[in-house]
XYZ file of C-alpha atoms in Angstrom:
182
model
C 154.445 61.720 77.843
C 150.626 61.873 77.958
C 149.014 65.040 79.253
C 147.777 64.707 82.802
C 144.090 64.993 83.575
C 142.810 68.525 83.978
C 142.429 69.681 87.555
C 138.976 70.662 88.795
C 140.003 74.320 88.580
C 141.100 73.874 84.941
C 137.831 72.096 84.127
C 135.825 74.926 85.690
C 137.792 77.537 83.754
C 137.149 75.550 80.548
C 133.383 75.580 81.257
C 133.304 79.343 81.835
C 135.640 80.099 78.910
C 133.472 77.895 76.660
C 130.382 79.892 77.582
C 131.987 83.279 76.884
C 133.681 82.009 73.728
C 130.283 80.806 72.481
C 128.738 84.227 73.136
C 131.611 85.919 71.321
C 131.026 83.959 68.107
C 127.787 85.749 67.322
C 128.002 88.000 64.317
C 125.327 89.547 62.146
C 123.952 86.053 61.509
C 123.699 85.263 65.229
C 125.220 82.329 67.070
C 126.088 79.039 65.404
C 123.968 76.033 66.367
C 126.741 74.704 68.636
C 127.269 78.067 70.312
C 123.522 78.513 70.783
C 123.251 75.056 72.369
C 126.053 75.903 74.831
C 124.499 79.240 75.761
C 121.037 77.710 76.235
C 122.485 74.926 78.376
C 124.251 77.513 80.542
C 121.106 79.603 80.917
C 119.097 76.515 81.901
C 121.440 75.802 84.815
C 121.982 79.336 86.107
C 120.171 79.739 89.404
C 121.174 83.250 90.424
C 122.880 86.391 89.182
C 123.839 89.347 91.370
C 124.688 92.771 89.922
C 126.475 95.434 91.992
C 124.320 98.215 90.609
C 121.923 100.346 92.628
C 118.177 99.854 92.297
C 116.352 99.589 90.031
C 119.053 97.972 87.851
C 121.074 95.900 90.267
C 120.308 93.356 92.895
C 119.713 89.641 92.755
C 117.917 87.829 89.944
C 116.805 84.264 90.711
C 115.632 81.612 88.254
C 115.788 81.512 84.452
C 112.920 83.941 83.748
C 114.073 86.597 86.236
C 117.695 86.254 85.105
C 116.694 86.546 81.439
C 114.774 89.770 82.045
C 117.567 91.224 84.192
C 120.249 90.294 81.656
C 118.259 91.664 78.699
C 117.481 94.898 80.531
C 121.138 95.343 81.490
C 122.361 94.796 77.931
C 119.693 97.011 76.345
C 120.126 99.903 78.743
C 123.936 99.779 78.757
C 124.068 99.904 74.988
C 126.036 96.701 74.533
C 125.649 93.169 73.349
C 127.461 89.985 74.296
C 129.869 90.657 71.440
C 130.989 93.847 73.211
C 132.773 91.900 75.957
C 136.495 91.516 75.362
C 139.897 90.926 76.951
C 138.857 87.968 79.066
C 141.156 86.647 81.776
C 140.212 83.592 83.830
C 141.483 82.637 87.264
C 140.698 79.641 89.443
C 139.203 80.849 92.694
C 138.684 77.606 94.557
C 137.151 74.222 93.861
C 133.895 75.668 92.474
C 134.714 79.280 91.585
C 136.177 80.976 88.549
C 137.059 84.662 88.561
C 136.560 86.358 85.217
C 138.045 89.737 84.399
C 136.681 91.287 81.226
C 136.301 94.597 79.493
C 132.788 95.675 78.547
C 132.239 98.253 75.826
C 129.132 100.143 74.899
C 127.785 103.523 73.978
C 125.806 106.045 75.944
C 122.617 107.552 74.560
C 124.541 110.219 72.640
C 126.605 107.502 70.953
C 129.735 108.168 72.995
C 131.706 104.968 73.571
C 132.479 103.774 77.070
C 134.751 101.015 78.374
C 134.706 99.427 81.804
C 136.429 96.565 83.589
C 134.018 93.961 84.949
C 134.877 91.190 87.383
C 132.605 88.182 87.778
C 132.707 85.479 90.411
C 131.265 82.426 88.660
C 130.242 79.298 90.536
C 130.590 76.037 88.609
C 128.931 72.957 90.074
C 129.167 69.595 88.290
C 130.403 71.267 85.113
C 127.555 73.826 84.964
C 127.550 77.559 85.678
C 125.067 78.042 88.521
C 125.691 81.513 89.918
C 127.369 84.766 88.914
C 128.212 87.828 90.952
C 129.099 90.756 88.697
C 131.097 93.777 89.839
C 131.377 96.783 87.529
C 134.387 99.090 87.794
C 132.200 102.204 87.906
C 128.648 101.223 88.878
C 127.526 104.853 89.279
C 128.553 105.683 85.699
C 126.838 102.582 84.350
C 123.692 103.355 86.339
C 123.614 106.876 84.817
C 123.997 105.448 81.303
C 121.147 103.025 81.991
C 118.872 105.656 83.568
C 119.369 108.028 80.647
C 118.553 105.339 78.084
C 115.541 104.136 80.099
C 114.182 107.687 80.340
C 114.468 108.117 76.568
C 112.773 104.753 76.057
C 109.877 105.781 78.312
C 109.513 109.079 76.445
C 109.491 107.220 73.122
C 106.905 104.700 74.333
C 104.739 107.464 75.774
C 104.877 109.412 72.520
C 103.947 106.281 70.577
C 101.180 105.431 73.044
C 99.357 108.741 72.611
C 99.527 108.474 68.830
C 97.892 105.063 68.758
C 94.154 104.612 68.883
C 93.212 103.986 72.498
C 90.421 105.216 74.757
C 92.767 107.031 77.156
C 93.632 109.676 74.566
C 90.573 111.559 75.795
C 92.212 111.815 79.230
C 95.443 113.063 77.716
C 93.587 115.725 75.693
C 91.342 116.862 78.556
C 91.451 120.502 79.620
C 93.791 121.256 82.555
C 90.840 122.174 84.841
C 88.840 119.085 83.848
C 88.408 116.575 86.682
C 89.505 113.759 84.388
C 92.921 115.308 83.744
C 95.734 114.116 86.029
């Protein structure tokens, strides 16, 4: 007996699963050409991502450029990569929605590992992922991890800045009572 056609819900789950499976194939050599093509196609069609994190890390990112910066910042400051997502479960949530339950893993600034359940509501329109709403199990903890890493990054950049040749070094080295010192 031939297999029946996939339902719309099954098709949507296949689209979302395909995206996350493609991301998970990246090793030290990066993504395969096929996986990269799938990821790029997904990113081209995403219109909006919402993160349930407090400012300045959360909120709504709209359009490919804004989403790319938000996604990169999230991954950098959380201490994880796409390969650190695991234990995916997919559920149909209506004619255009897939619910994804995953486990994210990372490390804090001290190198301590952390694990957190993440739920995403993913909208699929005409076979393309168009919107994601991401809910982290413990947004306060994640925000603290991100803030700590961002603070260290700022300190590192500041230290590097004052050791490079630039005209503002004179301001940095000015005497405390000097009008140019702030």
